[in-house]
mmCIF file of C-alpha atoms and ligand atoms in Angstrom:
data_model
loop_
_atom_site.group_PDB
_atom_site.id
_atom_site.type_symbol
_atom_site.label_atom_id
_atom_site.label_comp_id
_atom_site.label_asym_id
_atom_site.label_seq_id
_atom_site.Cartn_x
_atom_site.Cartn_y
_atom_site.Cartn_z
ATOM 1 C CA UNK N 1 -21.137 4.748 2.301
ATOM 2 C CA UNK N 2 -23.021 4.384 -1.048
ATOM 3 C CA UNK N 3 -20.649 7.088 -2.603
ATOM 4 C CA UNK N 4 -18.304 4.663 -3.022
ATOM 5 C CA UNK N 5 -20.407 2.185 -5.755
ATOM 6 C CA UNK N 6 -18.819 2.461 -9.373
ATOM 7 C CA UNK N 7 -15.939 4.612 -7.864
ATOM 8 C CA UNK N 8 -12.602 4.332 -9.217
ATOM 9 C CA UNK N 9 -9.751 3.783 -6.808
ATOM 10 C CA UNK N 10 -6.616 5.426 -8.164
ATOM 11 C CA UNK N 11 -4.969 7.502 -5.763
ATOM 12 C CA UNK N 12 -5.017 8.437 -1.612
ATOM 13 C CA UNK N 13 -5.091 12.370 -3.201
ATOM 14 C CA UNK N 14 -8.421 12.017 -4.176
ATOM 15 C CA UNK N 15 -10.121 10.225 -0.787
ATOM 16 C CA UNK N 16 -11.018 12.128 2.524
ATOM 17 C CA UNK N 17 -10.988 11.280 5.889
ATOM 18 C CA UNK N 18 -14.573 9.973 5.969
ATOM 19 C CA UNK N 19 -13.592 7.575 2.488
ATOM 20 C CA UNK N 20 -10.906 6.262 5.005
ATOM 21 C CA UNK N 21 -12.754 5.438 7.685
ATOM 22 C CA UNK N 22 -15.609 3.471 5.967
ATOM 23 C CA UNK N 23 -12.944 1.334 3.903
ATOM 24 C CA UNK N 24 -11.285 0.404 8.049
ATOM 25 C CA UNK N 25 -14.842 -0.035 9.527
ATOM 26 C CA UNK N 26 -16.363 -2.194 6.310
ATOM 27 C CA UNK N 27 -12.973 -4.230 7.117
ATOM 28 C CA UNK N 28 -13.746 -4.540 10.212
ATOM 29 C CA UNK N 29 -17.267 -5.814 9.848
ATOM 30 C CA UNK N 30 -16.007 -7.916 7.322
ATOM 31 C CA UNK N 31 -13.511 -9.654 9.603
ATOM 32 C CA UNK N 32 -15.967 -10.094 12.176
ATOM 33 C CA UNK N 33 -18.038 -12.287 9.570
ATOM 34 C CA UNK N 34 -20.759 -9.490 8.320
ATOM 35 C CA UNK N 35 -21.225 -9.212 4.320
ATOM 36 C CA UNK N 36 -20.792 -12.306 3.796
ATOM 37 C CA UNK N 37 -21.179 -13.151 -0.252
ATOM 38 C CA UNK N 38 -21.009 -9.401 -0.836
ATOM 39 C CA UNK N 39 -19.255 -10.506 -4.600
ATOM 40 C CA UNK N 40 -21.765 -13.217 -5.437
ATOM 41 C CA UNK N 41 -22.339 -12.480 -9.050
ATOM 42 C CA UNK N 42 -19.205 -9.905 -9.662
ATOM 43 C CA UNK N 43 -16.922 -11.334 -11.618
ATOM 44 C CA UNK N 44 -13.752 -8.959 -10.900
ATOM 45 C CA UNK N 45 -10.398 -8.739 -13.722
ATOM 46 C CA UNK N 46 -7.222 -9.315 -11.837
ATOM 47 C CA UNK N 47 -4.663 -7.305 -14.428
ATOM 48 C CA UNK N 48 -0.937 -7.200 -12.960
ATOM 49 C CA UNK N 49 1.544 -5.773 -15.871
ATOM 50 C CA UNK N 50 4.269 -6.083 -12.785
ATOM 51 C CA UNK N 51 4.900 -8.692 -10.311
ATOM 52 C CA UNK N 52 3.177 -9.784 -6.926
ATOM 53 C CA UNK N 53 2.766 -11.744 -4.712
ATOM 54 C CA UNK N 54 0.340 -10.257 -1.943
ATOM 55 C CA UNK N 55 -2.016 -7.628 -3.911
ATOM 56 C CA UNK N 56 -2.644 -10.256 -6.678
ATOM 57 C CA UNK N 57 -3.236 -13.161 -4.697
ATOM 58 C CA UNK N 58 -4.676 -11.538 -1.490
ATOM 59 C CA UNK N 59 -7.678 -10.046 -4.318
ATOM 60 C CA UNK N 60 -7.962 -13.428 -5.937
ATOM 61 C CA UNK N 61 -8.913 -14.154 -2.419
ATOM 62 C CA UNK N 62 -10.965 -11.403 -1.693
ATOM 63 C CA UNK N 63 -13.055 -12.224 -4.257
ATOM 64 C CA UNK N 64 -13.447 -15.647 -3.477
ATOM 65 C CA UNK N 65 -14.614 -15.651 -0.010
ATOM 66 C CA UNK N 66 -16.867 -13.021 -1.031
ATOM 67 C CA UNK N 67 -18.429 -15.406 -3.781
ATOM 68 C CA UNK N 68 -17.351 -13.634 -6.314
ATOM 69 C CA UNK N 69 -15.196 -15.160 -9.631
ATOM 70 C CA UNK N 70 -11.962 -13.692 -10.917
ATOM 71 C CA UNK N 71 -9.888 -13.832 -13.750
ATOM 72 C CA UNK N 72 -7.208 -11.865 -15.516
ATOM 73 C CA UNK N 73 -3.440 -12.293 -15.859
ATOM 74 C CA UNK N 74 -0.321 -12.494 -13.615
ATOM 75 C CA UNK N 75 2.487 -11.992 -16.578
ATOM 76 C CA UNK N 76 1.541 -9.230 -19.114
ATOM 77 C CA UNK N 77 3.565 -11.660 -22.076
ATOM 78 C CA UNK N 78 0.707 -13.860 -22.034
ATOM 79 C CA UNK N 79 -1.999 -10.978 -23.267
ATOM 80 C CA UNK N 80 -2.572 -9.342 -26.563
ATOM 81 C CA UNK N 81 0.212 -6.986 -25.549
ATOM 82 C CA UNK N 82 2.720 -9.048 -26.677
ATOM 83 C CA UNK N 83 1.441 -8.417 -30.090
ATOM 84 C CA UNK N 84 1.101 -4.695 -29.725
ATOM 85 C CA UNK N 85 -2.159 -3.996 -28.453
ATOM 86 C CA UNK N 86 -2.297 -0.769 -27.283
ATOM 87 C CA UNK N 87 -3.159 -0.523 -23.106
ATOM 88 C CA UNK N 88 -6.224 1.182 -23.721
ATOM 89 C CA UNK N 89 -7.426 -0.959 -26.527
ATOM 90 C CA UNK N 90 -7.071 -3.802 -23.737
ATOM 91 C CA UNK N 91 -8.787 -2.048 -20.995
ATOM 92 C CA UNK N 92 -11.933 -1.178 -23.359
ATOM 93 C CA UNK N 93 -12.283 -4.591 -24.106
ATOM 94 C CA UNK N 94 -11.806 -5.904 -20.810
ATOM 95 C CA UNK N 95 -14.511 -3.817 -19.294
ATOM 96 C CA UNK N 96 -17.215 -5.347 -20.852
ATOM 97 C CA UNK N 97 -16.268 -8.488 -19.261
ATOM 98 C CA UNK N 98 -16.198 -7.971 -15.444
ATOM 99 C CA UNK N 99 -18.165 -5.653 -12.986
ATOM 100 C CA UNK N 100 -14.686 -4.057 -11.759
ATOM 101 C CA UNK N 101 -11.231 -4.233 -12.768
ATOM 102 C CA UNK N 102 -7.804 -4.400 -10.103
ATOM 103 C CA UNK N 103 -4.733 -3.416 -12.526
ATOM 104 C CA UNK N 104 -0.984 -3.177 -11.274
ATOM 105 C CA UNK N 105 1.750 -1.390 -13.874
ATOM 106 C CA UNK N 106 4.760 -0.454 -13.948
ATOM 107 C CA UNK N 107 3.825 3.166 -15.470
ATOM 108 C CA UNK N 108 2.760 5.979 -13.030
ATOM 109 C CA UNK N 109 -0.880 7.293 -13.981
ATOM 110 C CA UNK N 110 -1.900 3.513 -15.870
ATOM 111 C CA UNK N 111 -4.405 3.434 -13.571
ATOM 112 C CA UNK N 112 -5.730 6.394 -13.787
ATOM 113 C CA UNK N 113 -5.612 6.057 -17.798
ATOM 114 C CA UNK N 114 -8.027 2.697 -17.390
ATOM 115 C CA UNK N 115 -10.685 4.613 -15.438
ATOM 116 C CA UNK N 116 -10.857 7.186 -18.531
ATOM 117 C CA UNK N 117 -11.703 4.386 -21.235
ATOM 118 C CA UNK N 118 -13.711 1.739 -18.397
ATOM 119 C CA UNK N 119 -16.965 1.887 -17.889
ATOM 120 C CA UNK N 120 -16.006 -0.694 -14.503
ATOM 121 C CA UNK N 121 -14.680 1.079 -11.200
ATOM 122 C CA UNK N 122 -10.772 0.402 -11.678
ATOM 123 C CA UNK N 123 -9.002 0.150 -8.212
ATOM 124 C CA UNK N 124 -4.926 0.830 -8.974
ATOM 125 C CA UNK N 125 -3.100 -1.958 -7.080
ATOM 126 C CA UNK N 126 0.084 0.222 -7.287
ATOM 127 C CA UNK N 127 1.181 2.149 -10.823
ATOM 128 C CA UNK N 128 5.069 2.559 -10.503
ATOM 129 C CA UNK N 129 6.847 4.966 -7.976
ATOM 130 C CA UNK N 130 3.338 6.743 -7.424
ATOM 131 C CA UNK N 131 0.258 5.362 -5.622
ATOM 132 C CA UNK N 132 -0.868 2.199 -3.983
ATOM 133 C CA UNK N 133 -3.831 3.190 -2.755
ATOM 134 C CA UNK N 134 -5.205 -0.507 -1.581
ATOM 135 C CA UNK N 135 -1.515 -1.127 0.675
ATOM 136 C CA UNK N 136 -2.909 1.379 2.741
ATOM 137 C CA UNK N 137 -6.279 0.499 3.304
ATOM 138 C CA UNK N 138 -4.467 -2.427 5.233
ATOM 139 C CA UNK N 139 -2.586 -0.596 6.573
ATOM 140 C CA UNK N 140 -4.718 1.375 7.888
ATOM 141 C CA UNK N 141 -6.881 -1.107 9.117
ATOM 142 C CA UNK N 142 -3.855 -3.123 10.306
ATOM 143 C CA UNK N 143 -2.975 0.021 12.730
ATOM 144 C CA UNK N 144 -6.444 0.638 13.966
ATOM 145 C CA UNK N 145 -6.292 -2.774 14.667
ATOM 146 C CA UNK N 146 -3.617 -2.156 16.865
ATOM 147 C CA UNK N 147 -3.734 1.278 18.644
ATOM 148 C CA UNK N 148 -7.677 1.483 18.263
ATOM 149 C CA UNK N 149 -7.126 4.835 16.934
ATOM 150 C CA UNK N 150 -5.679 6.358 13.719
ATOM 151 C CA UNK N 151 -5.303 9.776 15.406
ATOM 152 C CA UNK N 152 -2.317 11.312 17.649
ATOM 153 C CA UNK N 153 -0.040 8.663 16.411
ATOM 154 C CA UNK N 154 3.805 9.056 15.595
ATOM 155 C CA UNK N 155 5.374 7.148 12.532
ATOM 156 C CA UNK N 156 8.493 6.680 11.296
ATOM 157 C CA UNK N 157 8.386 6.127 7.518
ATOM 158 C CA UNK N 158 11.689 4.360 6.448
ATOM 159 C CA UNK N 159 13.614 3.315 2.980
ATOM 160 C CA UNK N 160 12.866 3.857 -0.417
ATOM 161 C CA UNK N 161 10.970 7.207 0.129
ATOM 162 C CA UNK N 162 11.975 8.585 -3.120
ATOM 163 C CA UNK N 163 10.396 5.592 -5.698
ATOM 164 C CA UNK N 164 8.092 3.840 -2.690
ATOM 165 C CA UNK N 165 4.580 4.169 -3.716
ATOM 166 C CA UNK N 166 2.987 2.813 -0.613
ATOM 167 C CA UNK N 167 5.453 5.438 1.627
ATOM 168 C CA UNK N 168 3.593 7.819 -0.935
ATOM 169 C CA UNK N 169 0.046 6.636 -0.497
ATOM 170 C CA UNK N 170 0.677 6.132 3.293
ATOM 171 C CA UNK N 171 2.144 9.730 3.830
ATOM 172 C CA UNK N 172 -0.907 11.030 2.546
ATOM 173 C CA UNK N 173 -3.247 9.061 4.445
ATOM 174 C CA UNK N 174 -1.277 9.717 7.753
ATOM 175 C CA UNK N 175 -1.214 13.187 7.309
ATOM 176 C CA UNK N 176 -5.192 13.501 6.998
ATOM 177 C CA UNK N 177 -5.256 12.181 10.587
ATOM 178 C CA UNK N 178 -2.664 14.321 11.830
ATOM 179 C CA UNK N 179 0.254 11.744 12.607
ATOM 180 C CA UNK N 180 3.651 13.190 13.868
ATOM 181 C CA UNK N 181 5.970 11.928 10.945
ATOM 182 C CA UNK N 182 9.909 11.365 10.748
ATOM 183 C CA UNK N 183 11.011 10.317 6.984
ATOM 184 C CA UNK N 184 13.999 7.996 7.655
ATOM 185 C CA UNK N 185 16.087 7.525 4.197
ATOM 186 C CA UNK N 186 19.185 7.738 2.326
ATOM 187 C CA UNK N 187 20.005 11.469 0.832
ATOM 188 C CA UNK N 188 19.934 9.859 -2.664
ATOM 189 C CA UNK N 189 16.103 8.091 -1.668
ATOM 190 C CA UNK N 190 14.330 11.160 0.264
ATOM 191 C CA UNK N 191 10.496 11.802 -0.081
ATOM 192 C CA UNK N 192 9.613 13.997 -3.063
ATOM 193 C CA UNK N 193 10.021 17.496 -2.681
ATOM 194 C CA UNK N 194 5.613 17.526 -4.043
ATOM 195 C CA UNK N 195 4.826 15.513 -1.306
ATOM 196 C CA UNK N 196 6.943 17.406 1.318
ATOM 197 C CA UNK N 197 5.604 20.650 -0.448
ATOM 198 C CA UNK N 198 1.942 19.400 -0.185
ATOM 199 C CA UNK N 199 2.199 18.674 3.336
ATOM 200 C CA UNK N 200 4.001 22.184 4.063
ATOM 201 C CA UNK N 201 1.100 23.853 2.502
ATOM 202 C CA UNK N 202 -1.400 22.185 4.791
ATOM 203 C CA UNK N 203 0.500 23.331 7.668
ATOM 204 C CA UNK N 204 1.300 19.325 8.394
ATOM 205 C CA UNK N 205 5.116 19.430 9.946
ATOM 206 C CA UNK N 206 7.267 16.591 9.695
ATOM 207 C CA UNK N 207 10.967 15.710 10.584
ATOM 208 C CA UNK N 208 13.367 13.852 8.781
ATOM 209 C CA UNK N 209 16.087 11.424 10.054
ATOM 210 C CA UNK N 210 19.093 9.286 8.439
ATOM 211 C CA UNK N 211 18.547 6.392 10.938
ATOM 212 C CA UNK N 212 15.551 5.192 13.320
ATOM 213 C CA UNK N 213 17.755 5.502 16.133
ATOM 214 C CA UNK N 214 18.021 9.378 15.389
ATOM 215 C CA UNK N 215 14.341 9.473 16.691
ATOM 216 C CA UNK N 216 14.765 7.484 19.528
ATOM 217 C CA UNK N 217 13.749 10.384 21.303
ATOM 218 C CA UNK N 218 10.211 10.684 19.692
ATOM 219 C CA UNK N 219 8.822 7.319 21.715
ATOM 220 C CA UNK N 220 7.345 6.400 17.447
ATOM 221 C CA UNK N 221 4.250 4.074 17.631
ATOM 222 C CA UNK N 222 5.013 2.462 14.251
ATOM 223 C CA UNK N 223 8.236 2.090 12.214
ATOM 224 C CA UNK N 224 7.288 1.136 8.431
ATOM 225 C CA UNK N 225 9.866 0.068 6.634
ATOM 226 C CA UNK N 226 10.203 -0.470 3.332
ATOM 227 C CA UNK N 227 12.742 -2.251 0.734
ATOM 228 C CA UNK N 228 14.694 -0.567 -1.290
ATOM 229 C CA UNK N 229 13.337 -1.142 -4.595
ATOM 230 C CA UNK N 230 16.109 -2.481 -7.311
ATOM 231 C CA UNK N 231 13.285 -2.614 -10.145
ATOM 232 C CA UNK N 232 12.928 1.401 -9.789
ATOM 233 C CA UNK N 233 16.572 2.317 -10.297
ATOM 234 C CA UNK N 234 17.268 3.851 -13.825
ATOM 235 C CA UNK N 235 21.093 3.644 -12.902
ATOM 236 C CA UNK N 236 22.562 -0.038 -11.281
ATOM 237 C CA UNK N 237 25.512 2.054 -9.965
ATOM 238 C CA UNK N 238 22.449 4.283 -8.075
ATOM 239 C CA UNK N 239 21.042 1.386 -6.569
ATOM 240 C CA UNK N 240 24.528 -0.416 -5.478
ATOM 241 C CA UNK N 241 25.363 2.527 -3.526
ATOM 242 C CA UNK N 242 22.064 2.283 -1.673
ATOM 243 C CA UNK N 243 21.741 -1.028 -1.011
ATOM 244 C CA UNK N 244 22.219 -2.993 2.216
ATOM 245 C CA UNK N 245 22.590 -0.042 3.968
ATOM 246 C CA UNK N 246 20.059 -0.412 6.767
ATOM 247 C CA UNK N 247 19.086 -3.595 8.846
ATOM 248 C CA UNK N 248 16.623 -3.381 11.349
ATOM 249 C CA UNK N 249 17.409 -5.965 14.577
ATOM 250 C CA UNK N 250 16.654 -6.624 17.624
ATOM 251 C CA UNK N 251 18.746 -3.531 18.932
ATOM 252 C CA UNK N 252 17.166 -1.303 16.646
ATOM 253 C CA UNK N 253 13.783 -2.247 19.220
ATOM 254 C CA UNK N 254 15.807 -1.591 21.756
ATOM 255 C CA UNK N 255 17.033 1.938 20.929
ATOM 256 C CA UNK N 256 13.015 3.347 19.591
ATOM 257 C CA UNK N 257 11.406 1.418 23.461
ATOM 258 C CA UNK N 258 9.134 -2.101 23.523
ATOM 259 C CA UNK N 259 6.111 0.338 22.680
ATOM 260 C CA UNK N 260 7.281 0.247 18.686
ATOM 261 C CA UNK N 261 5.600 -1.378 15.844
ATOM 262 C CA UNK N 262 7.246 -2.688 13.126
ATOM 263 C CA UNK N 263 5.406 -2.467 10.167
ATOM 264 C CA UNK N 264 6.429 -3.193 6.373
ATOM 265 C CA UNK N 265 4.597 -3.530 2.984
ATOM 266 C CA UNK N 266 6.501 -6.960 1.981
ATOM 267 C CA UNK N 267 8.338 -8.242 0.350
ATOM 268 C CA UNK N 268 11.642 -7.319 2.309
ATOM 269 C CA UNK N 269 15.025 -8.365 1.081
ATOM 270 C CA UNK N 270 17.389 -7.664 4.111
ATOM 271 C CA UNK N 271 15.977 -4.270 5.595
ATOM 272 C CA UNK N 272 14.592 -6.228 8.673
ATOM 273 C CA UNK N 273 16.907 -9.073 10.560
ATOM 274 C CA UNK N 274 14.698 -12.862 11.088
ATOM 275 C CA UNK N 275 14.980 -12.254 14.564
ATOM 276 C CA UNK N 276 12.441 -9.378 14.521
ATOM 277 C CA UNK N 277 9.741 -11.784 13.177
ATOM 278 C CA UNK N 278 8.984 -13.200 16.752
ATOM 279 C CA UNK N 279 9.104 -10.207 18.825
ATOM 280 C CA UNK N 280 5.640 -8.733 20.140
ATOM 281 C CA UNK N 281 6.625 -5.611 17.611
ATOM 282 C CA UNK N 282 6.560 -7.143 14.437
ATOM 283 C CA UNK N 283 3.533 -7.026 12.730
ATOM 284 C CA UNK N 284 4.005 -7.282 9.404
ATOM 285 C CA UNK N 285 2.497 -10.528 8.351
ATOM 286 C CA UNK N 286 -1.002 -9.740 10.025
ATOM 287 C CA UNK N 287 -0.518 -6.434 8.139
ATOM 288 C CA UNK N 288 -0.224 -9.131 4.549
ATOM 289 C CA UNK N 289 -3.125 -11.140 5.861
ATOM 290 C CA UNK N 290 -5.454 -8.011 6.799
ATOM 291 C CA UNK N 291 -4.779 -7.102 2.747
ATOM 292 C CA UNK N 292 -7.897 -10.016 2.862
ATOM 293 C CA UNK N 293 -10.919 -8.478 4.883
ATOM 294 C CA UNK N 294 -9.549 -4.962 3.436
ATOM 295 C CA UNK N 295 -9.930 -6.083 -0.404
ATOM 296 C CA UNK N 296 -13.182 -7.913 0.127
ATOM 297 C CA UNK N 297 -15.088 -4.925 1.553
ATOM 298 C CA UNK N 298 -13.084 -2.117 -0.834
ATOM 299 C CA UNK N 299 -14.386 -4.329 -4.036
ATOM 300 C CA UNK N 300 -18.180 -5.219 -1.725
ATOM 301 C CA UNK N 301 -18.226 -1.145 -1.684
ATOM 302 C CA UNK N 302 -17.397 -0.311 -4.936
ATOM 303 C CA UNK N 303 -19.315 -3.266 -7.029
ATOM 304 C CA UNK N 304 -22.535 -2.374 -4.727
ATOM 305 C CA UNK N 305 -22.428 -5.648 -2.808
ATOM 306 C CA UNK N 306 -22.119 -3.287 0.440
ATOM 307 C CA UNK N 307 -24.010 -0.053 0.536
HETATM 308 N N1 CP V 1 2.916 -5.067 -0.628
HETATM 309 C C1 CP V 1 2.864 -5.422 -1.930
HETATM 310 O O1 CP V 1 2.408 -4.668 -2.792
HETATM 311 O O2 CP V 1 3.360 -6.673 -2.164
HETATM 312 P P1 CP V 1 3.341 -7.401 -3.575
HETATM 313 O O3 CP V 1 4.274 -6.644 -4.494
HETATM 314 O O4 CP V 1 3.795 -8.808 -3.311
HETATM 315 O O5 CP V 1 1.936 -7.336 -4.099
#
């Protein structure tokens, strides 16, 4: 467990099996009211170049409960950025004010770039169409929660597979524990050929699908679904033809069996109908408020306040 103090947190590619399971069992400790005050005396930055709404505010309260402090920005126009400060002129300043640093961009490998001038564990809380590492911690957690198990389940991942960096993190970390997996997308919005590739190589199979009711037949445990992302489209005319194409309802449960979970990152636009939100199978929102116990005991690990 100590391997993780002063670790960076960029990317699911570089975490194993055993990394994953400390991160859902700290969580789980943590919920159940152990490590209490794990932050008191971190002071954590809180640097999102790109909207939120849950990783921002779900770390602000991380930190918090833990007795920790937190600062840092919400709207990059209001840092030295705006007057052309370079990003890694920012990040070696800001690392000799805090004990770790939580960073959200718009640019793939950002993240990765602040943990090569910090001298702070950076933890990426998503870096464009590529990683976000920390959505799957809770999600993780979220499914363990759950099932009780993360192994010798069967997930159907559904959307924006192409540009979705928590489909990206999440295929990764559902691979290491063996899950059957269906990719459900648009042609234009499959997963990337790497990540297909990558799981090929490690002998992981996988199907794909154009809609959840084409793997009815599978009896799937989970069915994440994701938004399709407007902000990621180079093209409008890409995106309009992509849009609203998928809704999942009531009859959508109905087709994949009660035993489904519906699962989702947040925020959704129209990919998933109101009348989901009551049903037994929806389980999204705990999956937002489990981002909570999940942050406190990834930054208690990596600042040293659990070992
Ligand atoms: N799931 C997620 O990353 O949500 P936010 O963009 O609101 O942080």
């Amino acid at each position: 467990m100590s391997s993780f103090k002063g670790r960076n947190i960029i990317s699911l590619r570089d975490m194993t099996i055993d990394d994953l399971w400390t991160i859902v069992t700290t969580a789980g400790e943590v919920k159940e009211g152990k490590h209490r005050g794990c932050l008191q005396g971190k002071t954590i930055a809180s640097l999102f170049f790109e909207p939120s709404t849950r990783t921002r505010l779900s770390f602000d309260s991380a930190v918090i409960k833990s007795g920790g402090s937190v600062f840092g920005f919400a709207d990059p126009g209001s840092s030295s950025q705006k007057k052309g400060e370079s990003f890694s002129d920012s990040i070696r300043t800001i690392t000799g004010y805090c004990d770790a640093m939580v960073i959200r961009h718009p640019v793939e490998g950002a993240a990765r770039l602040a943990s090569e001038v910090a001298t702070v564990p950076v933890i990426n809380a998503g870096d464009g169409a590529n990683q976000h590492p920390t959505q799957t911690f809770l999600d993780l957690f979220t499914i363990h929660e759950e099932f009780g198990r993360l192994k010798n389940l069967k997930i159907g991942i559904m959307g924006d597979l192409k540009y979705g960096r928590t489909v990206h993190s999440l295929t990764h970390a559902m691979a290491l524990f063996g899950a059957e997996m269906v990719f459900i997308s648009p042609p234009s919005l499959k997963m990337p050929s790497a990540i297909l590739s990558g799981l090929s190589e490690k002998g992981i199979s996988f199907h794909t699908a154009d809609t959840p009711e084409d793997a009815a037949d599978m009896n799937l445990d989970i069915l994440y679904v994701t938004r399709i992302q407007k902000e990621r489209f180079g093209d409008p005319q890409e995106y309009k033809n992509v849009a609203h194409g998928y809704r999942i309802d009531k009859n959508t449960i109905i087709a994949l069996g009660e035993q489904v979970r519906i699962m989702h990152p947040l925020p959704r636009v129209d990919e998933i109908a109101e009348e989901v939100d009551t049903t037994p199978n929806a389980i999204y929102f705990t999956q937002a408020h489990n981002g909570i116990p999940t942050r406190q005991a990834l930054l208690g690990l990596v600042t040293g306040g659990i070992s």
